[in-house]
Every structure is written in structure tokens, then in C-alpha cells.
mmCIF file of C-alpha atoms and ligand atoms in Angstrom:
data_model
loop_
_atom_site.group_PDB
_atom_site.id
_atom_site.type_symbol
_atom_site.label_atom_id
_atom_site.label_comp_id
_atom_site.label_asym_id
_atom_site.label_seq_id
_atom_site.Cartn_x
_atom_site.Cartn_y
_atom_site.Cartn_z
ATOM 1 C CA UNK Z 53 -0.588 0.036 -0.047
ATOM 2 C CA UNK Z 54 1.007 3.473 -0.880
ATOM 3 C CA UNK Z 55 0.235 7.037 0.061
ATOM 4 C CA UNK Z 56 -2.034 8.473 -3.265
ATOM 5 C CA UNK Z 57 -0.333 11.644 -3.492
ATOM 6 C CA UNK Z 58 2.899 9.358 -4.050
ATOM 7 C CA UNK Z 59 1.025 7.459 -5.917
ATOM 8 C CA UNK Z 60 0.586 10.593 -8.415
ATOM 9 C CA UNK Z 61 3.682 12.242 -8.445
ATOM 10 C CA UNK Z 62 4.833 8.532 -9.742
ATOM 11 C CA UNK Z 63 3.172 8.292 -12.436
ATOM 12 C CA UNK Z 64 4.041 11.843 -14.494
ATOM 13 C CA UNK Z 65 0.314 13.806 -12.955
ATOM 14 C CA UNK Z 66 2.759 16.733 -10.889
ATOM 15 C CA UNK Z 67 4.389 17.704 -8.415
ATOM 16 C CA UNK Z 68 3.218 17.119 -4.523
ATOM 17 C CA UNK Z 69 1.650 19.615 -4.328
ATOM 18 C CA UNK Z 70 0.091 19.773 -7.532
ATOM 19 C CA UNK Z 71 -0.912 16.452 -6.605
ATOM 20 C CA UNK Z 72 -2.582 17.935 -3.515
ATOM 21 C CA UNK Z 73 -4.166 19.897 -5.638
ATOM 22 C CA UNK Z 74 -5.600 17.699 -7.759
ATOM 23 C CA UNK Z 75 -7.188 15.635 -4.727
ATOM 24 C CA UNK Z 76 -7.695 19.171 -3.239
ATOM 25 C CA UNK Z 77 -10.042 20.184 -6.085
ATOM 26 C CA UNK Z 78 -11.677 16.250 -5.863
ATOM 27 C CA UNK Z 79 -9.935 15.532 -9.000
ATOM 28 C CA UNK Z 80 -9.655 12.136 -7.827
ATOM 29 C CA UNK Z 81 -11.593 8.511 -8.156
ATOM 30 C CA UNK Z 82 -10.274 6.001 -5.741
ATOM 31 C CA UNK Z 83 -12.580 2.997 -6.525
ATOM 32 C CA UNK Z 84 -15.530 5.550 -7.259
ATOM 33 C CA UNK Z 85 -15.468 7.868 -4.766
ATOM 34 C CA UNK Z 86 -13.602 10.851 -4.346
ATOM 35 C CA UNK Z 87 -10.407 11.047 -2.124
ATOM 36 C CA UNK Z 88 -9.412 14.286 -0.871
ATOM 37 C CA UNK Z 89 -6.632 13.236 1.629
ATOM 38 C CA UNK Z 90 -3.032 12.888 0.490
ATOM 39 C CA UNK Z 91 -2.638 9.854 3.072
ATOM 40 C CA UNK Z 92 -5.014 7.545 1.985
ATOM 41 C CA UNK Z 93 -3.333 4.049 1.045
ATOM 42 C CA UNK Z 94 -3.702 2.909 -1.697
ATOM 43 C CA UNK Z 95 -3.322 -0.575 -3.821
ATOM 44 C CA UNK Z 96 -2.406 1.088 -7.160
ATOM 45 C CA UNK Z 97 -2.553 -2.516 -9.514
ATOM 46 C CA UNK Z 98 -5.406 -3.390 -7.788
ATOM 47 C CA UNK Z 99 -7.702 -0.496 -6.859
ATOM 48 C CA UNK Z 100 -9.045 1.776 -10.050
ATOM 49 C CA UNK Z 101 -8.021 5.536 -9.185
ATOM 50 C CA UNK Z 102 -9.592 8.023 -12.102
ATOM 51 C CA UNK Z 103 -7.799 12.062 -12.277
ATOM 52 C CA UNK Z 104 -10.136 13.924 -13.852
ATOM 53 C CA UNK Z 105 -12.290 11.753 -15.472
ATOM 54 C CA UNK Z 106 -9.053 9.354 -16.889
ATOM 55 C CA UNK Z 107 -8.787 5.677 -16.096
ATOM 56 C CA UNK Z 108 -4.816 5.705 -14.076
ATOM 57 C CA UNK Z 109 -2.699 3.579 -16.204
ATOM 58 C CA UNK Z 110 -0.772 2.494 -12.990
ATOM 59 C CA UNK Z 111 2.876 1.315 -14.525
ATOM 60 C CA UNK Z 112 5.626 0.447 -11.542
ATOM 61 C CA UNK Z 113 8.735 1.624 -13.874
ATOM 62 C CA UNK Z 114 8.574 3.188 -17.407
ATOM 63 C CA UNK Z 115 11.163 1.445 -20.270
ATOM 64 C CA UNK Z 116 11.632 4.185 -23.022
ATOM 65 C CA UNK Z 117 13.793 3.656 -26.743
ATOM 66 C CA UNK Z 118 15.740 6.960 -27.828
ATOM 67 C CA UNK Z 119 17.163 7.835 -31.259
ATOM 68 C CA UNK Z 120 19.839 10.024 -29.301
ATOM 69 C CA UNK Z 121 21.361 12.278 -31.326
ATOM 70 C CA UNK Z 122 24.689 14.160 -30.888
ATOM 71 C CA UNK Z 123 25.177 16.761 -28.715
ATOM 72 C CA UNK Z 124 22.717 15.798 -25.599
ATOM 73 C CA UNK Z 125 24.522 14.309 -22.790
ATOM 74 C CA UNK Z 126 23.464 10.388 -21.913
ATOM 75 C CA UNK Z 127 23.056 12.017 -17.792
ATOM 76 C CA UNK Z 128 20.172 13.033 -15.929
ATOM 77 C CA UNK Z 129 21.152 15.998 -14.498
ATOM 78 C CA UNK Z 130 23.794 18.273 -15.933
ATOM 79 C CA UNK Z 131 24.374 22.343 -15.301
ATOM 80 C CA UNK Z 132 25.775 23.282 -18.767
ATOM 81 C CA UNK Z 133 24.821 20.567 -20.925
ATOM 82 C CA UNK Z 134 21.657 19.568 -22.675
ATOM 83 C CA UNK Z 135 20.653 15.970 -21.638
ATOM 84 C CA UNK Z 136 19.279 12.902 -22.888
ATOM 85 C CA UNK Z 137 16.040 13.414 -20.197
ATOM 86 C CA UNK Z 138 15.441 16.824 -20.757
ATOM 87 C CA UNK Z 139 14.959 15.939 -24.183
ATOM 88 C CA UNK Z 140 12.496 13.743 -24.336
ATOM 89 C CA UNK Z 141 8.880 13.849 -24.281
ATOM 90 C CA UNK Z 142 6.905 15.847 -20.680
ATOM 91 C CA UNK Z 143 4.232 13.054 -21.340
ATOM 92 C CA UNK Z 144 7.545 10.570 -21.073
ATOM 93 C CA UNK Z 145 9.261 12.140 -17.840
ATOM 94 C CA UNK Z 146 9.011 11.078 -14.290
ATOM 95 C CA UNK Z 147 11.523 11.302 -11.687
ATOM 96 C CA UNK Z 148 14.155 9.057 -11.580
ATOM 97 C CA UNK Z 149 15.005 8.298 -14.656
ATOM 98 C CA UNK Z 150 18.808 7.496 -15.936
ATOM 99 C CA UNK Z 151 19.398 5.994 -19.052
ATOM 100 C CA UNK Z 152 20.026 1.863 -19.202
ATOM 101 C CA UNK Z 153 23.939 2.165 -20.789
ATOM 102 C CA UNK Z 154 25.331 5.726 -21.885
ATOM 103 C CA UNK Z 155 26.633 6.359 -25.258
ATOM 104 C CA UNK Z 156 29.121 9.766 -25.862
ATOM 105 C CA UNK Z 157 27.583 12.812 -27.123
ATOM 106 C CA UNK Z 158 28.668 12.488 -29.981
ATOM 107 C CA UNK Z 159 27.447 9.020 -30.301
ATOM 108 C CA UNK Z 160 23.782 8.499 -32.126
ATOM 109 C CA UNK Z 161 21.494 5.358 -31.581
ATOM 110 C CA UNK Z 162 19.609 2.698 -29.653
ATOM 111 C CA UNK Z 163 19.562 4.633 -25.599
ATOM 112 C CA UNK Z 164 17.639 2.597 -22.977
ATOM 113 C CA UNK Z 165 16.185 5.326 -20.362
ATOM 114 C CA UNK Z 166 14.259 3.425 -17.207
ATOM 115 C CA UNK Z 167 14.092 3.944 -13.499
ATOM 116 C CA UNK Z 168 14.471 0.204 -12.978
ATOM 117 C CA UNK Z 169 16.947 -0.862 -11.721
ATOM 118 C CA UNK Z 170 17.559 -4.041 -12.341
ATOM 119 C CA UNK Z 171 16.559 -4.062 -15.266
ATOM 120 C CA UNK Z 172 19.697 -1.635 -15.782
ATOM 121 C CA UNK Z 173 21.717 -3.951 -14.275
ATOM 122 C CA UNK Z 174 20.994 -6.851 -16.605
ATOM 123 C CA UNK Z 175 21.519 -4.534 -19.588
ATOM 124 C CA UNK Z 176 24.855 -3.371 -18.688
ATOM 125 C CA UNK Z 177 25.982 -5.936 -16.704
ATOM 126 C CA UNK Z 178 28.792 -8.390 -18.669
ATOM 127 C CA UNK Z 179 28.358 -11.276 -17.413
ATOM 128 C CA UNK Z 180 24.829 -11.576 -18.882
ATOM 129 C CA UNK Z 181 25.983 -11.029 -22.325
ATOM 130 C CA UNK Z 182 24.113 -8.798 -23.235
ATOM 131 C CA UNK Z 183 25.567 -7.737 -26.635
ATOM 132 C CA UNK Z 184 25.476 -3.837 -28.163
ATOM 133 C CA UNK Z 185 25.710 -3.870 -31.983
ATOM 134 C CA UNK Z 186 27.211 -0.114 -33.123
ATOM 135 C CA UNK Z 187 28.185 0.950 -36.571
ATOM 136 C CA UNK Z 188 31.593 2.572 -36.789
ATOM 137 C CA UNK Z 189 32.941 4.475 -39.780
ATOM 138 C CA UNK Z 190 36.597 4.611 -39.385
ATOM 139 C CA UNK Z 191 39.420 7.242 -40.948
ATOM 140 C CA UNK Z 192 40.765 4.254 -42.583
ATOM 141 C CA UNK Z 193 39.791 0.849 -44.082
ATOM 142 C CA UNK Z 194 39.509 -1.936 -41.149
ATOM 143 C CA UNK Z 195 42.132 -4.918 -41.894
ATOM 144 C CA UNK Z 196 40.957 -8.666 -40.932
ATOM 145 C CA UNK Z 197 43.962 -7.774 -38.451
ATOM 146 C CA UNK Z 198 42.347 -5.386 -36.722
ATOM 147 C CA UNK Z 199 39.469 -8.267 -36.715
ATOM 148 C CA UNK Z 200 41.858 -11.227 -35.350
ATOM 149 C CA UNK Z 201 42.652 -8.420 -32.587
ATOM 150 C CA UNK Z 202 39.097 -7.573 -31.760
ATOM 151 C CA UNK Z 203 38.365 -11.407 -31.673
ATOM 152 C CA UNK Z 204 41.012 -12.291 -29.643
ATOM 153 C CA UNK Z 205 40.206 -9.320 -27.133
ATOM 154 C CA UNK Z 206 42.262 -5.611 -26.824
ATOM 155 C CA UNK Z 207 44.380 -4.931 -24.432
ATOM 156 C CA UNK Z 208 44.203 -1.058 -23.585
ATOM 157 C CA UNK Z 209 47.973 0.773 -23.012
ATOM 158 C CA UNK Z 210 46.829 1.564 -19.868
ATOM 159 C CA UNK Z 211 46.877 -2.774 -19.307
ATOM 160 C CA UNK Z 212 43.039 -2.622 -19.749
ATOM 161 C CA UNK Z 213 41.454 -5.600 -21.302
ATOM 162 C CA UNK Z 214 38.151 -6.061 -23.121
ATOM 163 C CA UNK Z 215 36.736 -8.869 -23.607
ATOM 164 C CA UNK Z 216 36.034 -10.263 -27.247
ATOM 165 C CA UNK Z 217 34.072 -8.331 -29.613
ATOM 166 C CA UNK Z 218 32.614 -9.618 -33.246
ATOM 167 C CA UNK Z 219 34.494 -6.911 -35.880
ATOM 168 C CA UNK Z 220 32.556 -7.471 -39.151
ATOM 169 C CA UNK Z 221 34.128 -5.298 -41.791
ATOM 170 C CA UNK Z 222 31.604 -3.624 -44.435
ATOM 171 C CA UNK Z 223 31.992 -3.277 -48.208
ATOM 172 C CA UNK Z 224 33.819 -0.142 -48.308
ATOM 173 C CA UNK Z 225 36.441 -0.982 -46.594
ATOM 174 C CA UNK Z 226 36.366 2.390 -44.018
ATOM 175 C CA UNK Z 227 32.730 1.237 -41.897
ATOM 176 C CA UNK Z 228 32.932 -1.741 -39.727
ATOM 177 C CA UNK Z 229 29.251 -3.363 -37.378
ATOM 178 C CA UNK Z 230 31.126 -4.150 -33.514
ATOM 179 C CA UNK Z 231 29.592 -6.102 -30.897
ATOM 180 C CA UNK Z 232 30.421 -5.539 -27.762
ATOM 181 C CA UNK Z 233 28.954 -6.905 -24.522
ATOM 182 C CA UNK Z 234 30.914 -4.305 -21.459
ATOM 183 C CA UNK Z 235 30.492 -0.560 -21.843
ATOM 184 C CA UNK Z 236 34.562 0.630 -21.083
ATOM 185 C CA UNK Z 237 34.250 4.591 -21.596
ATOM 186 C CA UNK Z 238 34.953 5.440 -24.520
ATOM 187 C CA UNK Z 239 34.993 1.353 -25.652
ATOM 188 C CA UNK Z 240 34.656 1.087 -29.463
ATOM 189 C CA UNK Z 241 36.579 4.822 -30.238
ATOM 190 C CA UNK Z 242 39.707 3.095 -27.807
ATOM 191 C CA UNK Z 243 39.847 -0.306 -29.688
ATOM 192 C CA UNK Z 244 40.019 0.639 -32.653
ATOM 193 C CA UNK Z 245 42.495 3.251 -31.500
ATOM 194 C CA UNK Z 246 44.382 0.374 -30.914
ATOM 195 C CA UNK Z 247 44.363 -0.365 -34.170
ATOM 196 C CA UNK Z 248 45.835 3.089 -35.356
ATOM 197 C CA UNK Z 249 41.729 3.780 -36.933
ATOM 198 C CA UNK Z 250 39.574 6.145 -35.567
ATOM 199 C CA UNK Z 251 36.500 6.202 -34.901
ATOM 200 C CA UNK Z 252 34.628 9.026 -37.248
ATOM 201 C CA UNK Z 253 30.982 8.180 -36.439
ATOM 202 C CA UNK Z 254 29.305 5.779 -34.067
ATOM 203 C CA UNK Z 255 25.816 4.887 -33.946
ATOM 204 C CA UNK Z 256 25.038 2.106 -31.571
ATOM 205 C CA UNK Z 257 21.718 -0.353 -33.632
ATOM 206 C CA UNK Z 258 21.110 -2.834 -31.260
ATOM 207 C CA UNK Z 259 20.987 -3.976 -27.156
ATOM 208 C CA UNK Z 260 21.076 -7.317 -26.906
ATOM 209 C CA UNK Z 261 18.158 -8.910 -30.214
ATOM 210 C CA UNK Z 262 16.264 -5.479 -29.711
ATOM 211 C CA UNK Z 263 17.199 -2.700 -32.416
ATOM 212 C CA UNK Z 264 17.118 0.574 -32.923
ATOM 213 C CA UNK Z 265 13.173 1.432 -33.745
ATOM 214 C CA UNK Z 266 14.072 2.718 -38.226
ATOM 215 C CA UNK Z 267 10.662 5.133 -37.702
ATOM 216 C CA UNK Z 268 12.445 7.024 -34.580
ATOM 217 C CA UNK Z 269 14.181 11.208 -36.012
ATOM 218 C CA UNK Z 270 16.982 11.509 -34.063
ATOM 219 C CA UNK Z 271 15.500 12.608 -30.318
ATOM 220 C CA UNK Z 272 12.422 11.086 -30.844
ATOM 221 C CA UNK Z 273 11.776 8.447 -27.881
ATOM 222 C CA UNK Z 274 8.180 5.955 -27.402
ATOM 223 C CA UNK Z 275 7.552 3.516 -25.052
ATOM 224 C CA UNK Z 276 9.121 0.144 -25.234
ATOM 225 C CA UNK Z 277 6.611 -2.861 -25.453
ATOM 226 C CA UNK Z 278 7.169 -5.539 -22.550
ATOM 227 C CA UNK Z 279 8.515 -7.985 -25.340
ATOM 228 C CA UNK Z 280 11.157 -6.195 -26.548
ATOM 229 C CA UNK Z 281 11.971 -5.511 -22.857
ATOM 230 C CA UNK Z 282 11.935 -9.649 -23.157
ATOM 231 C CA UNK Z 283 14.230 -9.241 -26.641
ATOM 232 C CA UNK Z 284 17.109 -7.429 -25.175
ATOM 233 C CA UNK Z 285 17.340 -9.442 -21.299
ATOM 234 C CA UNK Z 286 16.261 -12.751 -23.470
ATOM 235 C CA UNK Z 287 19.515 -11.988 -26.062
ATOM 236 C CA UNK Z 288 20.353 -15.675 -27.016
HETATM 237 N N1 LIG U 373 32.060 3.185 -26.980
HETATM 238 C C1 LIG U 373 32.333 4.146 -27.670
HETATM 239 O O1 LIG U 373 33.439 5.025 -27.852
HETATM 240 N N2 LIG U 373 31.267 5.211 -27.435
HETATM 241 C C2 LIG U 373 30.011 5.250 -27.333
HETATM 242 O O2 LIG U 373 29.185 6.300 -27.174
HETATM 243 C C3 LIG U 373 29.513 3.911 -26.902
HETATM 244 C C4 LIG U 373 31.148 2.870 -27.352
#
């Protein structure tokens, strides 16, 4: 059981103060009865809550797919830079959202934003072997030698060891698909740098078996379907 004001605020119906006004204005019904008591306890998954005539579809957690554009940072808050949370549509905003697997400011593509810590952990943990696939454009041709090094596991100059990665070289020779199951800082760029190649463009195209929805323009987001969440977690 949770307080009604806490539940309403958690579902993006306004701040606590705005929610208190909704209750005071008799705009909230619980199981058909007007509720004006901020502290009334409800079972959000069982009780029928109606706000301003609309039935509340309670969502314990939110799972969002974004086609991240370059130029925004993957943080929840930043005092100077625009963040991916800043560019979410109002209807998808709620307290506690964060990114499950950051992308660099200049990287585009598939980003998962959620407020479910367990889910995020499973997406990001290298032990769970959820592969993230990137499309990279390089400054010079990619060789079979680079592919071999990726498959063996790149070791950075500071001794950091990367897990084996898969590399598919594209026909043009200067672009490739890379799949990794971990998320070290600037990992893909640094792996190519170890092979004397500079990444000029980077886009994440899939996480597990979930592919970026190509109908999303850069900067657009939408909620994930339940089955899409499963595509991420049941990666085999
Ligand atoms: N690897 C990088 O170098 N950058 C990203 O944004 C993601 C993976």
C-alpha cells in the first residue's frame, strides 16, 4: 500500500504540490469514491484510480527507447549541457529516470532510459552477455588483422583488458559493425585506436536482439513494448 499523493506524483501527474491540488479539487476518485486525503493508502495495481475523468494506467517502471542524437549527454542531470532526459517528451518524463548504458555526446542511436535499477543492471553487466552492436565509420580501411585483434580481446595501453568482440567489415572497407558485451568508457573508439584507426561516426544499432526502431527520428523516443524488453534480456 502506498500513499495516493506519492503514487500520483510517481506517474507524472505533477509535483507533490500539484497532486495535492488535484486531490483538494476533488479531481481524484478511488474505486468510484472522491478522495481528498493526501495520505490515503492505495494498492495502485488493484484499486481503480481515476484522475480528471481518466483511468490511471499505473506503471511501476518506465522503459523508453530513444534514438539519441549527437550533441546531448547521456546523463540524468547536467548544469551546462543538454541531457537526454531534457529532450524527452513531457508525457515520458518522471522522477528517477536514468540511462541504461551511456553513449558519448557525439554518438547516436539506440539508448534505453528507465527507472528500473535491476533491469538496467542486467542490460549493462558484462556477465549477462547482452551484446551491444555499433556501426562505426573509420578514417582508414579496416583490416582482417583488426578483426582478429578484436576477436582475441583488445588490451588498452594502460593494461585494461576488453572481452572478445565481434567485427564485421563492410564492403566499403572503411566502416564496420562491432559487437561488445561491456561498456567501458569510450570503449569502441579506444579499441579502434589500439589498431591505429580513428572513429569518425558511431551509432548503436541494437542491444541484445532489440534493434533501434528506424521510424524514430534522431531525438525521438517511445515506450518499449513488453516483448521488446524480453528481446534485450533474452539475448540468445
Ligand atoms: N563506445 C564508444 O567509444 N562510445 C560510445 O558512445 C559507445 C561505445
